[in-house]
Amino acid sequence: DRVYVDRREFQALINQTSRALQMHAGMPLPEPTYQQLVKAARLWRTPRFMSGANLSARAGIDSWLATSAQTQEFVLQRVLVRLAEHSALTGDLETALQWMYQATEVEPFNDENHLRALLWLRDLGRRGDALKYFQQMKADYERDGYRLPEDILQLGADLQEEAAHRAVDEPPIW
């Protein structure tokens, strides 16, 4: 009998789709490729490889786990971003946002992914959500000693200014 290992299935799905991913960069994915990537992404229950696994502390296992985690999480992040791009290219920004949120859980300080999420929220007319997202992201960056890039800071300032104008322009509700 064979033991089912979801890491092997994940890797097999990635191997099956890698050529199509490269060929269709900047374009929507073919439906079979999209479905395979969705299946691969759904194999992950948390954004961390083997999260919660209790392995005996040995140098070999620790080294393997660290290397495997780094590699697998990098691949997962790429898959999630590509799924988000596909959804955005097909006009489904809500689904694109869901995939991008997952990508930012895997790589929480990826400026490009956060910028895309902010822009998609704004494009959907969800400016209040975009402002909350920006404020949380800014707090997370500051807490961990990172600095936001100027384009994100400017977008955040624009969102704050829009919110201030909306508050002034809206009559009070009695």
PDB file of N, CA, C and O in Angstrom, residues 49-97:
ATOM      1  N   PHE A  49       4.291  25.561   5.384  1.00  0.00           N
ATOM      2  CA  PHE A  49       4.565  24.161   5.087  1.00  0.00           C
ATOM      3  C   PHE A  49       4.682  23.377   6.390  1.00  0.00           C
ATOM      4  O   PHE A  49       5.408  23.757   7.299  1.00  0.00           O
ATOM      5  N   MET A  50       3.904  22.318   6.506  1.00  0.00           N
ATOM      6  CA  MET A  50       3.881  21.422   7.662  1.00  0.00           C
ATOM      7  C   MET A  50       3.621  22.166   8.968  1.00  0.00           C
ATOM      8  O   MET A  50       4.165  21.830  10.018  1.00  0.00           O
ATOM      9  N   SER A  51       2.778  23.159   8.883  1.00  0.00           N
ATOM     10  CA  SER A  51       2.421  23.930  10.072  1.00  0.00           C
ATOM     11  C   SER A  51       1.833  23.015  11.135  1.00  0.00           C
ATOM     12  O   SER A  51       0.956  22.206  10.857  1.00  0.00           O
ATOM     13  N   GLY A  52       2.339  23.135  12.333  1.00  0.00           N
ATOM     14  CA  GLY A  52       1.835  22.344  13.440  1.00  0.00           C
ATOM     15  C   GLY A  52       2.433  20.957  13.550  1.00  0.00           C
ATOM     16  O   GLY A  52       2.129  20.231  14.489  1.00  0.00           O
ATOM     17  N   ALA A  53       3.287  20.582  12.592  1.00  0.00           N
ATOM     18  CA  ALA A  53       3.910  19.258  12.658  1.00  0.00           C
ATOM     19  C   ALA A  53       4.877  19.225  13.831  1.00  0.00           C
ATOM     20  O   ALA A  53       5.616  20.173  14.069  1.00  0.00           O
ATOM     21  N   ASN A  54       4.856  18.142  14.558  1.00  0.00           N
ATOM     22  CA  ASN A  54       5.730  17.995  15.718  1.00  0.00           C
ATOM     23  C   ASN A  54       6.762  16.924  15.388  1.00  0.00           C
ATOM     24  O   ASN A  54       6.537  15.735  15.594  1.00  0.00           O
ATOM     25  N   LEU A  55       7.887  17.376  14.855  1.00  0.00           N
ATOM     26  CA  LEU A  55       8.950  16.450  14.482  1.00  0.00           C
ATOM     27  C   LEU A  55      10.042  16.508  15.544  1.00  0.00           C
ATOM     28  O   LEU A  55      10.303  17.556  16.128  1.00  0.00           O
ATOM     29  N   SER A  56      10.672  15.377  15.765  1.00  0.00           N
ATOM     30  CA  SER A  56      11.753  15.384  16.749  1.00  0.00           C
ATOM     31  C   SER A  56      12.870  16.308  16.260  1.00  0.00           C
ATOM     32  O   SER A  56      13.182  16.351  15.072  1.00  0.00           O
ATOM     33  N   ALA A  57      13.429  17.063  17.159  1.00  0.00           N
ATOM     34  CA  ALA A  57      14.451  18.056  16.809  1.00  0.00           C
ATOM     35  C   ALA A  57      15.783  17.366  16.530  1.00  0.00           C
ATOM     36  O   ALA A  57      16.464  16.912  17.438  1.00  0.00           O
ATOM     37  N   ARG A  58      16.096  17.282  15.282  1.00  0.00           N
ATOM     38  CA  ARG A  58      17.387  16.747  14.838  1.00  0.00           C
ATOM     39  C   ARG A  58      17.896  17.656  13.750  1.00  0.00           C
ATOM     40  O   ARG A  58      17.120  18.181  12.953  1.00  0.00           O
ATOM     41  N   ALA A  59      19.177  17.802  13.689  1.00  0.00           N
ATOM     42  CA  ALA A  59      19.781  18.724  12.720  1.00  0.00           C
ATOM     43  C   ALA A  59      19.346  18.418  11.294  1.00  0.00           C
ATOM     44  O   ALA A  59      19.013  19.304  10.535  1.00  0.00           O
ATOM     45  N   GLY A  60      19.321  17.159  10.908  1.00  0.00           N
ATOM     46  CA  GLY A  60      18.945  16.796   9.547  1.00  0.00           C
ATOM     47  C   GLY A  60      17.503  17.127   9.236  1.00  0.00           C
ATOM     48  O   GLY A  60      17.182  17.633   8.165  1.00  0.00           O
ATOM     49  N   ILE A  61      16.619  16.826  10.172  1.00  0.00           N
ATOM     50  CA  ILE A  61      15.194  17.103   9.970  1.00  0.00           C
ATOM     51  C   ILE A  61      14.940  18.606   9.966  1.00  0.00           C
ATOM     52  O   ILE A  61      14.202  19.111   9.111  1.00  0.00           O
ATOM     53  N   ASP A  62      15.553  19.318  10.877  1.00  0.00           N
ATOM     54  CA  ASP A  62      15.379  20.771  10.932  1.00  0.00           C
ATOM     55  C   ASP A  62      15.843  21.434   9.640  1.00  0.00           C
ATOM     56  O   ASP A  62      15.177  22.314   9.106  1.00  0.00           O
ATOM     57  N   SER A  63      16.979  20.988   9.140  1.00  0.00           N
ATOM     58  CA  SER A  63      17.512  21.545   7.897  1.00  0.00           C
ATOM     59  C   SER A  63      16.592  21.216   6.720  1.00  0.00           C
ATOM     60  O   SER A  63      16.281  22.075   5.892  1.00  0.00           O
ATOM     61  N   TRP A  64      16.143  19.951   6.635  1.00  0.00           N
ATOM     62  CA  TRP A  64      15.233  19.558   5.563  1.00  0.00           C
ATOM     63  C   TRP A  64      13.932  20.353   5.631  1.00  0.00           C
ATOM     64  O   TRP A  64      13.434  20.838   4.614  1.00  0.00           O
ATOM     65  N   LEU A  65      13.390  20.496   6.840  1.00  0.00           N
ATOM     66  CA  LEU A  65      12.131  21.212   7.006  1.00  0.00           C
ATOM     67  C   LEU A  65      12.276  22.675   6.590  1.00  0.00           C
ATOM     68  O   LEU A  65      11.425  23.210   5.871  1.00  0.00           O
ATOM     69  N   ALA A  66      13.353  23.319   7.000  1.00  0.00           N
ATOM     70  CA  ALA A  66      13.565  24.727   6.647  1.00  0.00           C
ATOM     71  C   ALA A  66      13.703  24.896   5.134  1.00  0.00           C
ATOM     72  O   ALA A  66      13.084  25.786   4.532  1.00  0.00           O
ATOM     73  N   THR A  67      14.492  24.045   4.511  1.00  0.00           N
ATOM     74  CA  THR A  67      14.698  24.131   3.058  1.00  0.00           C
ATOM     75  C   THR A  67      13.408  23.810   2.304  1.00  0.00           C
ATOM     76  O   THR A  67      13.032  24.520   1.361  1.00  0.00           O
ATOM     77  N   SER A  68      12.733  22.753   2.717  1.00  0.00           N
ATOM     78  CA  SER A  68      11.482  22.363   2.059  1.00  0.00           C
ATOM     79  C   SER A  68      10.423  23.438   2.222  1.00  0.00           C
ATOM     80  O   SER A  68       9.702  23.751   1.269  1.00  0.00           O
ATOM     81  N   ALA A  69      10.316  23.987   3.418  1.00  0.00           N
ATOM     82  CA  ALA A  69       9.325  25.034   3.665  1.00  0.00           C
ATOM     83  C   ALA A  69       9.582  26.232   2.764  1.00  0.00           C
ATOM     84  O   ALA A  69       8.655  26.769   2.138  1.00  0.00           O
ATOM     85  N   GLN A  70      10.824  26.668   2.690  1.00  0.00           N
ATOM     86  CA  GLN A  70      11.151  27.828   1.862  1.00  0.00           C
ATOM     87  C   GLN A  70      10.792  27.570   0.398  1.00  0.00           C
ATOM     88  O   GLN A  70      10.170  28.408  -0.254  1.00  0.00           O
ATOM     89  N   THR A  71      11.154  26.411  -0.103  1.00  0.00           N
ATOM     90  CA  THR A  71      10.884  26.079  -1.506  1.00  0.00           C
ATOM     91  C   THR A  71       9.389  25.955  -1.771  1.00  0.00           C
ATOM     92  O   THR A  71       8.864  26.549  -2.723  1.00  0.00           O
ATOM     93  N   GLN A  72       8.696  25.178  -0.947  1.00  0.00           N
ATOM     94  CA  GLN A  72       7.276  24.929  -1.169  1.00  0.00           C
ATOM     95  C   GLN A  72       6.445  26.201  -1.001  1.00  0.00           C
ATOM     96  O   GLN A  72       5.508  26.442  -1.763  1.00  0.00           O
ATOM     97  N   GLU A  73       6.766  27.023  -0.012  1.00  0.00           N
ATOM     98  CA  GLU A  73       6.016  28.261   0.198  1.00  0.00           C
ATOM     99  C   GLU A  73       6.255  29.246  -0.943  1.00  0.00           C
ATOM    100  O   GLU A  73       5.342  29.974  -1.343  1.00  0.00           O
ATOM    101  N   PHE A  74       7.465  29.267  -1.501  1.00  0.00           N
ATOM    102  CA  PHE A  74       7.740  30.116  -2.658  1.00  0.00           C
ATOM    103  C   PHE A  74       6.878  29.690  -3.840  1.00  0.00           C
ATOM    104  O   PHE A  74       6.265  30.523  -4.516  1.00  0.00           O
ATOM    105  N   VAL A  75       6.810  28.391  -4.091  1.00  0.00           N
ATOM    106  CA  VAL A  75       5.999  27.875  -5.200  1.00  0.00           C
ATOM    107  C   VAL A  75       4.525  28.175  -4.944  1.00  0.00           C
ATOM    108  O   VAL A  75       3.814  28.629  -5.858  1.00  0.00           O
ATOM    109  N   LEU A  76       4.051  27.954  -3.723  1.00  0.00           N
ATOM    110  CA  LEU A  76       2.655  28.246  -3.399  1.00  0.00           C
ATOM    111  C   LEU A  76       2.340  29.722  -3.643  1.00  0.00           C
ATOM    112  O   LEU A  76       1.308  30.049  -4.238  1.00  0.00           O
ATOM    113  N   GLN A  77       3.225  30.595  -3.214  1.00  0.00           N
ATOM    114  CA  GLN A  77       2.993  32.033  -3.395  1.00  0.00           C
ATOM    115  C   GLN A  77       2.887  32.361  -4.884  1.00  0.00           C
ATOM    116  O   GLN A  77       2.010  33.116  -5.298  1.00  0.00           O
ATOM    117  N   ARG A  78       3.735  31.777  -5.709  1.00  0.00           N
ATOM    118  CA  ARG A  78       3.672  32.011  -7.155  1.00  0.00           C
ATOM    119  C   ARG A  78       2.357  31.508  -7.737  1.00  0.00           C
ATOM    120  O   ARG A  78       1.755  32.146  -8.600  1.00  0.00           O
ATOM    121  N   VAL A  79       1.903  30.347  -7.280  1.00  0.00           N
ATOM    122  CA  VAL A  79       0.637  29.775  -7.753  1.00  0.00           C
ATOM    123  C   VAL A  79      -0.514  30.702  -7.385  1.00  0.00           C
ATOM    124  O   VAL A  79      -1.380  31.014  -8.220  1.00  0.00           O
ATOM    125  N   LEU A  80      -0.543  31.156  -6.139  1.00  0.00           N
ATOM    126  CA  LEU A  80      -1.632  32.029  -5.683  1.00  0.00           C
ATOM    127  C   LEU A  80      -1.645  33.349  -6.456  1.00  0.00           C
ATOM    128  O   LEU A  80      -2.721  33.834  -6.845  1.00  0.00           O
ATOM    129  N   VAL A  81      -0.482  33.917  -6.697  1.00  0.00           N
ATOM    130  CA  VAL A  81      -0.413  35.170  -7.468  1.00  0.00           C
ATOM    131  C   VAL A  81      -0.886  34.922  -8.894  1.00  0.00           C
ATOM    132  O   VAL A  81      -1.629  35.729  -9.458  1.00  0.00           O
ATOM    133  N   ARG A  82      -0.495  33.801  -9.486  1.00  0.00           N
ATOM    134  CA  ARG A  82      -0.919  33.516 -10.864  1.00  0.00           C
ATOM    135  C   ARG A  82      -2.424  33.283 -10.937  1.00  0.00           C
ATOM    136  O   ARG A  82      -3.082  33.708 -11.894  1.00  0.00           O
ATOM    137  N   LEU A  83      -2.990  32.639  -9.922  1.00  0.00           N
ATOM    138  CA  LEU A  83      -4.444  32.477  -9.876  1.00  0.00           C
ATOM    139  C   LEU A  83      -5.133  33.836  -9.741  1.00  0.00           C
ATOM    140  O   LEU A  83      -6.165  34.089 -10.377  1.00  0.00           O
ATOM    141  N   ALA A  84      -4.557  34.709  -8.933  1.00  0.00           N
ATOM    142  CA  ALA A  84      -5.107  36.061  -8.783  1.00  0.00           C
ATOM    143  C   ALA A  84      -5.030  36.822 -10.098  1.00  0.00           C
ATOM    144  O   ALA A  84      -5.996  37.480 -10.512  1.00  0.00           O
ATOM    145  N   GLU A  85      -3.888  36.729 -10.768  1.00  0.00           N
ATOM    146  CA  GLU A  85      -3.740  37.403 -12.067  1.00  0.00           C
ATOM    147  C   GLU A  85      -4.757  36.879 -13.073  1.00  0.00           C
ATOM    148  O   GLU A  85      -5.370  37.661 -13.807  1.00  0.00           O
ATOM    149  N   HIS A  86      -4.913  35.572 -13.124  1.00  0.00           N
ATOM    150  CA  HIS A  86      -5.892  34.968 -14.042  1.00  0.00           C
ATOM    151  C   HIS A  86      -7.288  35.522 -13.764  1.00  0.00           C
ATOM    152  O   HIS A  86      -8.003  35.932 -14.687  1.00  0.00           O
ATOM    153  N   SER A  87      -7.670  35.546 -12.500  1.00  0.00           N
ATOM    154  CA  SER A  87      -9.006  36.038 -12.142  1.00  0.00           C
ATOM    155  C   SER A  87      -9.169  37.502 -12.516  1.00  0.00           C
ATOM    156  O   SER A  87     -10.223  37.905 -13.032  1.00  0.00           O
ATOM    157  N   ALA A  88      -8.146  38.293 -12.280  1.00  0.00           N
ATOM    158  CA  ALA A  88      -8.217  39.716 -12.650  1.00  0.00           C
ATOM    159  C   ALA A  88      -8.325  39.873 -14.166  1.00  0.00           C
ATOM    160  O   ALA A  88      -9.115  40.695 -14.653  1.00  0.00           O
ATOM    161  N   LEU A  89      -7.543  39.104 -14.893  1.00  0.00           N
ATOM    162  CA  LEU A  89      -7.576  39.189 -16.358  1.00  0.00           C
ATOM    163  C   LEU A  89      -8.921  38.762 -16.930  1.00  0.00           C
ATOM    164  O   LEU A  89      -9.305  39.211 -18.013  1.00  0.00           O
ATOM    165  N   THR A  90      -9.645  37.910 -16.232  1.00  0.00           N
ATOM    166  CA  THR A  90     -10.962  37.477 -16.701  1.00  0.00           C
ATOM    167  C   THR A  90     -12.069  38.354 -16.124  1.00  0.00           C
ATOM    168  O   THR A  90     -13.247  38.062 -16.312  1.00  0.00           O
ATOM    169  N   GLY A  91     -11.692  39.420 -15.402  1.00  0.00           N
ATOM    170  CA  GLY A  91     -12.665  40.381 -14.891  1.00  0.00           C
ATOM    171  C   GLY A  91     -13.278  40.033 -13.552  1.00  0.00           C
ATOM    172  O   GLY A  91     -14.217  40.693 -13.113  1.00  0.00           O
ATOM    173  N   ASP A  92     -12.754  39.025 -12.882  1.00  0.00           N
ATOM    174  CA  ASP A  92     -13.301  38.599 -11.589  1.00  0.00           C
ATOM    175  C   ASP A  92     -12.389  39.100 -10.467  1.00  0.00           C
ATOM    176  O   ASP A  92     -11.610  38.328  -9.894  1.00  0.00           O
ATOM    177  N   LEU A  93     -12.508  40.398 -10.149  1.00  0.00           N
ATOM    178  CA  LEU A  93     -11.628  40.992  -9.145  1.00  0.00           C
ATOM    179  C   LEU A  93     -11.901  40.480  -7.736  1.00  0.00           C
ATOM    180  O   LEU A  93     -10.991  40.444  -6.905  1.00  0.00           O
ATOM    181  N   GLU A  94     -13.130  40.073  -7.448  1.00  0.00           N
ATOM    182  CA  GLU A  94     -13.422  39.526  -6.117  1.00  0.00           C
ATOM    183  C   GLU A  94     -12.628  38.238  -5.879  1.00  0.00           C
ATOM    184  O   GLU A  94     -12.019  38.067  -4.822  1.00  0.00           O
ATOM    185  N   THR A  95     -12.636  37.351  -6.864  1.00  0.00           N
ATOM    186  CA  THR A  95     -11.863  36.115  -6.735  1.00  0.00           C
ATOM    187  C   THR A  95     -10.370  36.427  -6.751  1.00  0.00           C
ATOM    188  O   THR A  95      -9.602  35.829  -5.994  1.00  0.00           O
ATOM    189  N   ALA A  96      -9.963  37.382  -7.581  1.00  0.00           N
ATOM    190  CA  ALA A  96      -8.556  37.792  -7.607  1.00  0.00           C
ATOM    191  C   ALA A  96      -8.106  38.245  -6.222  1.00  0.00           C
ATOM    192  O   ALA A  96      -7.017  37.888  -5.761  1.00  0.00           O
ATOM    193  N   LEU A  97      -8.949  39.006  -5.555  1.00  0.00           N
ATOM    194  CA  LEU A  97      -8.620  39.462  -4.202  1.00  0.00           C
ATOM    195  C   LEU A  97      -8.466  38.302  -3.230  1.00  0.00           C
ATOM    196  O   LEU A  97      -7.546  38.293  -2.398  1.00  0.00           O
TER     197      LEU A  97
END
